[in-house]
Amino acid sequence: MCFSAEEWEKINDAVKMINAVSLDEKAVRKNILKAIHSLIYYDFGDFCHAVHDEATNDTIITDPVSLTRYSREFQMEYEYAYQTHYGQMDYTKWCLNSSGSLAFRESDIIDNEVRLKSRFYNEFLKPRGLVHSMGCYIINEELVPTPGAIALYRDFAQANFTERDLDILNILLPHIENRMAQQSAHDLSVSSAAAEEINARDLYLMNRYGFTRREIAVANELLSGASNAEIAGHLTISVHTVKKHVSHILQKAEVPNRIRLIQLLQQH
């Protein structure tokens, strides 16, 4: 598809945004979502990691970074519902069998009649107004050890994503893959043997309970005996935010209080 000089200028600006310098992995993913949004409108988008769960032999889409016009409460409910129940029904995950990164519209990879009858659509997407979807998987075992998953949604008020949107995402995809490869190389270079051991434990919590990285940080603070105020100071967040994280952690771990949570964490 042909683009005008002005459109190519916008695409180049988006590529610059993707390659913005940042040492924070979540900030990198947020920049990528912003870059996509500058060219393709969506109401809700997230960028997750795709991690293989040895226990279930399934792929877990976890550790989301989101960009959306919806409230934080909506995001948290969406993330919790997906990670604890509906993620196993996600019919796009078969794309992870691809030999390389790919972009797609859901309407292109699954028959629309089948999609509209699926539990994933009727019980998860439609009740939240997320009726149109496109996205991409970042798959390159040599450069990006952990595959990435980007999902973009539009609500009832919007038209479906177009072929032009897909063309734009395909243009951005190699730049996204390259940026994630750079970040993976950076993360590897600063890791240590001790950090790798901690990450293995954290990865278990992500896989088993769907904890995000921030929730793992809060859980580790709780395990060390820190108070809400101390956690807020250590993580540079408000006490109110700490309380929300703790509530979400208890819900995901299906335990009634902090004492039971600490007992659970000590087992791992």
Short mmCIF file of C-alpha atoms in Angstrom, two decimals:
data_model
loop_
_atom_site.label_atom_id
_atom_site.label_comp_id
_atom_site.label_asym_id
_atom_site.label_seq_id
_atom_site.Cartn_x
_atom_site.Cartn_y
_atom_site.Cartn_z
CA MET A 1 0.00 0.00 0.00
CA CYS A 2 1.27 3.47 -0.90
CA PHE A 3 1.72 6.17 1.70
CA SER A 4 2.07 9.89 1.18
CA ALA A 5 5.19 11.83 2.16
CA GLU A 6 3.34 13.18 5.19
CA GLU A 7 2.32 9.67 6.25
CA TRP A 8 5.89 8.41 5.93
CA GLU A 9 7.02 11.33 8.08
CA LYS A 10 4.57 10.20 10.79
CA ILE A 11 5.79 6.62 10.46
CA ASN A 12 9.40 7.81 10.86
CA ASP A 13 8.38 9.74 13.98
CA ALA A 14 6.81 6.56 15.37
CA VAL A 15 10.02 4.62 14.68
CA LYS A 16 11.97 7.29 16.58
CA MET A 17 9.57 6.87 19.49
CA ILE A 18 10.09 3.10 19.44
CA ASN A 19 13.86 3.64 19.62
CA ALA A 20 13.72 6.23 22.41
CA VAL A 21 16.51 5.68 24.92
CA SER A 22 15.34 4.09 28.17
CA LEU A 23 16.86 1.55 30.54
CA ASP A 24 13.45 0.61 31.94
CA GLU A 25 11.92 -2.34 30.09
CA LYS A 26 8.34 -1.35 30.92
CA ALA A 27 8.99 2.18 29.66
CA VAL A 28 10.27 0.71 26.39
CA ARG A 29 7.05 -1.25 25.95
CA LYS A 30 4.96 1.82 26.83
CA ASN A 31 6.81 3.87 24.19
CA ILE A 32 6.09 1.18 21.61
CA LEU A 33 2.37 1.29 22.43
CA LYS A 34 2.44 5.10 22.14
CA ALA A 35 4.21 4.87 18.80
CA ILE A 36 1.58 2.49 17.45
CA HIS A 37 -1.22 4.69 18.80
CA SER A 38 0.19 7.71 16.96
CA LEU A 39 -0.60 5.89 13.71
CA ILE A 40 -3.37 3.41 14.54
CA TYR A 41 -6.24 4.41 16.80
CA TYR A 42 -7.22 1.92 19.50
CA ASP A 43 -9.23 2.16 22.71
CA PHE A 44 -7.23 -0.38 24.69
CA GLY A 45 -3.81 -1.83 24.05
CA ASP A 46 -1.38 -3.94 26.03
CA PHE A 47 2.11 -5.31 25.54
CA CYS A 48 2.82 -8.53 27.45
CA HIS A 49 5.42 -11.27 27.68
CA ALA A 50 4.58 -14.78 26.48
CA VAL A 51 6.06 -17.29 28.94
CA HIS A 52 5.92 -21.08 28.68
CA ASP A 53 4.47 -22.75 31.78
CA GLU A 54 6.13 -26.14 32.26
CA ALA A 55 3.45 -27.27 34.73
CA THR A 56 0.57 -26.90 32.28
CA ASN A 57 2.59 -26.99 29.02
CA ASP A 58 0.73 -23.83 28.07
CA THR A 59 1.89 -20.33 27.15
CA ILE A 60 1.02 -17.64 29.68
CA ILE A 61 0.49 -14.09 28.44
CA THR A 62 1.60 -12.05 31.43
CA ASP A 63 3.28 -8.92 32.85
CA PRO A 64 1.16 -6.42 30.88
CA VAL A 65 1.94 -2.80 30.11
CA SER A 66 -1.20 -0.97 28.98
CA LEU A 67 -2.19 2.17 27.11
CA THR A 68 -5.90 2.91 27.18
CA ARG A 69 -8.64 5.49 27.53
CA TYR A 70 -10.28 3.28 30.17
CA SER A 71 -9.83 3.58 33.93
CA ARG A 72 -7.14 1.87 35.99
CA GLU A 73 -9.90 -0.23 37.58
CA PHE A 74 -10.92 -1.47 34.12
CA GLN A 75 -7.31 -2.39 33.35
CA MET A 76 -6.84 -4.28 36.60
CA GLU A 77 -10.10 -6.21 36.17
CA TYR A 78 -9.18 -7.03 32.55
CA GLU A 79 -5.69 -8.22 33.54
CA TYR A 80 -6.97 -10.31 36.44
CA ALA A 81 -9.74 -11.96 34.39
CA TYR A 82 -7.39 -12.72 31.50
CA GLN A 83 -4.53 -14.09 33.56
CA THR A 84 -6.63 -16.19 35.92
CA HIS A 85 -9.26 -17.61 33.58
CA TYR A 86 -9.71 -16.44 30.01
CA GLY A 87 -6.11 -16.47 28.82
CA GLN A 88 -6.29 -20.21 28.26
CA MET A 89 -9.13 -19.58 25.76
CA ASP A 90 -7.22 -16.97 23.73
CA TYR A 91 -7.41 -18.24 20.16
CA THR A 92 -4.62 -15.94 18.95
CA LYS A 93 -1.94 -17.81 20.90
CA TRP A 94 -1.57 -20.41 18.17
CA CYS A 95 0.33 -17.65 16.32
CA LEU A 96 3.17 -18.30 18.77
CA ASN A 97 3.90 -21.41 16.68
CA SER A 98 5.07 -19.09 13.92
CA SER A 99 8.73 -19.27 12.94
CA GLY A 100 9.03 -15.50 13.24
CA SER A 101 7.32 -12.30 14.31
CA LEU A 102 3.97 -11.55 12.73
CA ALA A 103 1.18 -8.97 12.77
CA PHE A 104 -2.47 -9.88 12.34
CA ARG A 105 -6.11 -8.85 12.56
CA GLU A 106 -8.30 -11.34 14.39
CA SER A 107 -10.74 -11.24 11.49
CA ASP A 108 -7.94 -12.60 9.27
CA ILE A 109 -6.78 -15.49 11.46
CA ILE A 110 -10.12 -16.89 12.63
CA ASP A 111 -13.46 -17.23 10.87
CA ASN A 112 -15.67 -14.40 12.13
CA GLU A 113 -18.65 -16.69 12.71
CA VAL A 114 -16.49 -19.00 14.82
CA ARG A 115 -15.03 -16.02 16.67
CA LEU A 116 -18.43 -14.55 17.53
CA LYS A 117 -19.55 -17.91 18.97
CA SER A 118 -16.39 -18.49 21.02
CA ARG A 119 -16.37 -18.24 24.82
CA PHE A 120 -13.31 -15.97 24.70
CA TYR A 121 -15.24 -13.41 22.67
CA ASN A 122 -18.65 -13.74 24.36
CA GLU A 123 -17.50 -14.01 27.97
CA PHE A 124 -14.33 -11.92 27.93
CA LEU A 125 -14.07 -9.47 25.04
CA LYS A 126 -17.66 -8.49 24.25
CA PRO A 127 -18.76 -7.71 27.86
CA ARG A 128 -15.82 -5.29 28.08
CA GLY A 129 -16.65 -3.70 24.74
CA LEU A 130 -13.48 -4.96 23.06
CA VAL A 131 -15.11 -6.10 19.83
CA HIS A 132 -12.41 -5.41 17.22
CA SER A 133 -8.87 -6.67 17.65
CA MET A 134 -5.48 -6.74 16.00
CA GLY A 135 -1.97 -7.20 17.27
CA CYS A 136 1.37 -8.86 16.81
CA TYR A 137 3.68 -11.42 18.36
CA ILE A 138 7.41 -10.71 18.61
CA ILE A 139 9.12 -14.05 18.03
CA ASN A 140 12.87 -14.36 17.57
CA GLU A 141 14.51 -16.96 19.83
CA GLU A 142 18.04 -15.80 19.01
CA LEU A 143 17.50 -12.11 19.77
CA VAL A 144 14.42 -11.95 22.03
CA PRO A 145 14.49 -14.81 24.57
CA THR A 146 10.95 -14.11 25.80
CA PRO A 147 8.35 -13.60 23.04
CA GLY A 148 6.22 -10.47 23.24
CA ALA A 149 2.49 -10.11 22.61
CA ILE A 150 0.80 -6.84 21.61
CA ALA A 151 -3.01 -6.71 21.57
CA LEU A 152 -4.99 -3.70 20.33
CA TYR A 153 -8.76 -3.30 20.71
CA ARG A 154 -11.51 -1.01 19.49
CA ASP A 155 -14.95 -0.74 21.01
CA PHE A 156 -18.47 -0.83 19.54
CA ALA A 157 -18.29 2.79 18.40
CA GLN A 158 -15.33 2.14 16.11
CA ALA A 159 -14.96 0.32 12.81
CA ASN A 160 -12.79 -2.78 12.52
CA PHE A 161 -9.06 -2.36 11.93
CA THR A 162 -8.26 -1.94 8.24
CA GLU A 163 -5.76 -3.43 5.82
CA ARG A 164 -3.97 -0.08 6.00
CA ASP A 165 -3.66 -0.46 9.79
CA LEU A 166 -2.17 -3.91 9.25
CA ASP A 167 0.29 -2.54 6.68
CA ILE A 168 1.44 0.10 9.18
CA LEU A 169 1.87 -2.46 11.95
CA ASN A 170 3.90 -4.66 9.60
CA ILE A 171 6.16 -1.69 8.84
CA LEU A 172 6.69 -1.07 12.55
CA LEU A 173 7.12 -4.73 13.50
CA PRO A 174 10.83 -5.18 12.59
CA HIS A 175 11.63 -1.97 14.48
CA ILE A 176 9.71 -3.26 17.51
CA GLU A 177 11.56 -6.59 17.32
CA ASN A 178 14.91 -4.83 17.05
CA ARG A 179 14.14 -2.58 20.03
CA MET A 180 13.10 -5.53 22.19
CA ALA A 181 16.26 -7.37 21.13
CA GLN A 182 18.33 -4.37 22.27
CA GLN A 183 16.50 -4.34 25.60
CA SER A 184 17.00 -8.09 26.07
CA ALA A 185 20.73 -7.68 25.42
CA HIS A 186 20.88 -4.85 27.97
CA ASP A 187 18.97 -6.83 30.60
CA LEU A 188 21.28 -9.79 30.08
CA SER A 189 24.41 -7.67 30.40
CA VAL A 190 23.38 -6.24 33.79
CA SER A 191 22.13 -9.50 35.27
CA SER A 192 24.07 -11.47 37.86
CA ALA A 193 23.91 -15.02 39.17
CA ALA A 194 21.95 -13.83 42.19
CA ALA A 195 19.56 -11.86 40.03
CA GLU A 196 18.99 -14.88 37.81
CA GLU A 197 18.01 -16.95 40.86
CA ILE A 198 15.56 -14.26 41.98
CA ASN A 199 14.16 -13.97 38.47
CA ALA A 200 13.52 -17.72 38.37
CA ARG A 201 11.42 -17.42 41.53
CA ASP A 202 9.66 -14.34 40.23
CA LEU A 203 8.96 -16.11 36.96
CA TYR A 204 7.22 -18.87 38.91
CA LEU A 205 4.98 -16.30 40.59
CA MET A 206 4.19 -14.75 37.21
CA ASN A 207 3.32 -18.13 35.70
CA ARG A 208 1.45 -19.65 38.64
CA TYR A 209 -0.49 -16.65 39.91
CA GLY A 210 -0.34 -14.11 37.11
CA PHE A 211 1.60 -11.57 39.21
CA THR A 212 2.90 -8.54 37.35
CA ARG A 213 6.46 -7.36 37.96
CA ARG A 214 5.22 -4.54 40.18
CA GLU A 215 3.10 -6.98 42.19
CA ILE A 216 6.13 -9.24 42.61
CA ALA A 217 8.12 -6.27 43.92
CA VAL A 218 5.35 -5.51 46.44
CA ALA A 219 5.09 -9.20 47.43
CA ASN A 220 8.84 -9.37 48.04
CA GLU A 221 8.61 -6.28 50.23
CA LEU A 222 5.81 -7.91 52.22
CA LEU A 223 7.92 -11.04 52.61
CA SER A 224 10.71 -8.92 54.10
CA GLY A 225 8.27 -7.54 56.70
CA ALA A 226 7.98 -4.02 55.28
CA SER A 227 4.98 -1.87 56.18
CA ASN A 228 2.80 -0.14 53.59
CA ALA A 229 4.62 3.14 54.22
CA GLU A 230 8.02 1.48 53.85
CA ILE A 231 6.95 -0.26 50.63
CA ALA A 232 5.70 3.05 49.26
CA GLY A 233 9.06 4.66 50.03
CA HIS A 234 11.12 1.81 48.59
CA LEU A 235 9.11 1.62 45.34
CA THR A 236 8.39 5.36 45.03
CA ILE A 237 4.61 4.93 44.95
CA SER A 238 1.78 6.13 47.20
CA VAL A 239 0.49 4.16 50.20
CA HIS A 240 -2.89 4.05 48.44
CA THR A 241 -1.26 2.38 45.44
CA VAL A 242 0.48 -0.10 47.73
CA LYS A 243 -2.88 -1.05 49.26
CA LYS A 244 -4.36 -1.59 45.79
CA HIS A 245 -1.42 -3.81 44.80
CA VAL A 246 -1.74 -5.84 47.99
CA SER A 247 -5.47 -6.32 47.43
CA HIS A 248 -4.83 -7.48 43.87
CA ILE A 249 -2.07 -9.85 45.02
CA LEU A 250 -4.31 -11.45 47.66
CA GLN A 251 -7.04 -11.88 45.06
CA LYS A 252 -4.72 -13.53 42.54
CA ALA A 253 -3.11 -15.81 45.14
CA GLU A 254 -6.57 -16.66 46.54
CA VAL A 255 -5.53 -16.08 50.14
CA PRO A 256 -7.55 -14.11 52.75
CA ASN A 257 -4.80 -12.03 54.37
CA ARG A 258 -1.14 -11.05 54.42
CA ILE A 259 -0.15 -13.76 56.88
CA ARG A 260 -1.40 -16.49 54.55
CA LEU A 261 0.25 -14.72 51.62
CA ILE A 262 3.62 -14.64 53.38
CA GLN A 263 3.25 -18.34 54.22
CA LEU A 264 2.54 -19.02 50.55
CA LEU A 265 5.54 -16.98 49.36
CA GLN A 266 7.85 -18.72 51.84
CA GLN A 267 7.03 -22.03 50.19
CA HIS A 268 8.70 -20.84 47.00
#
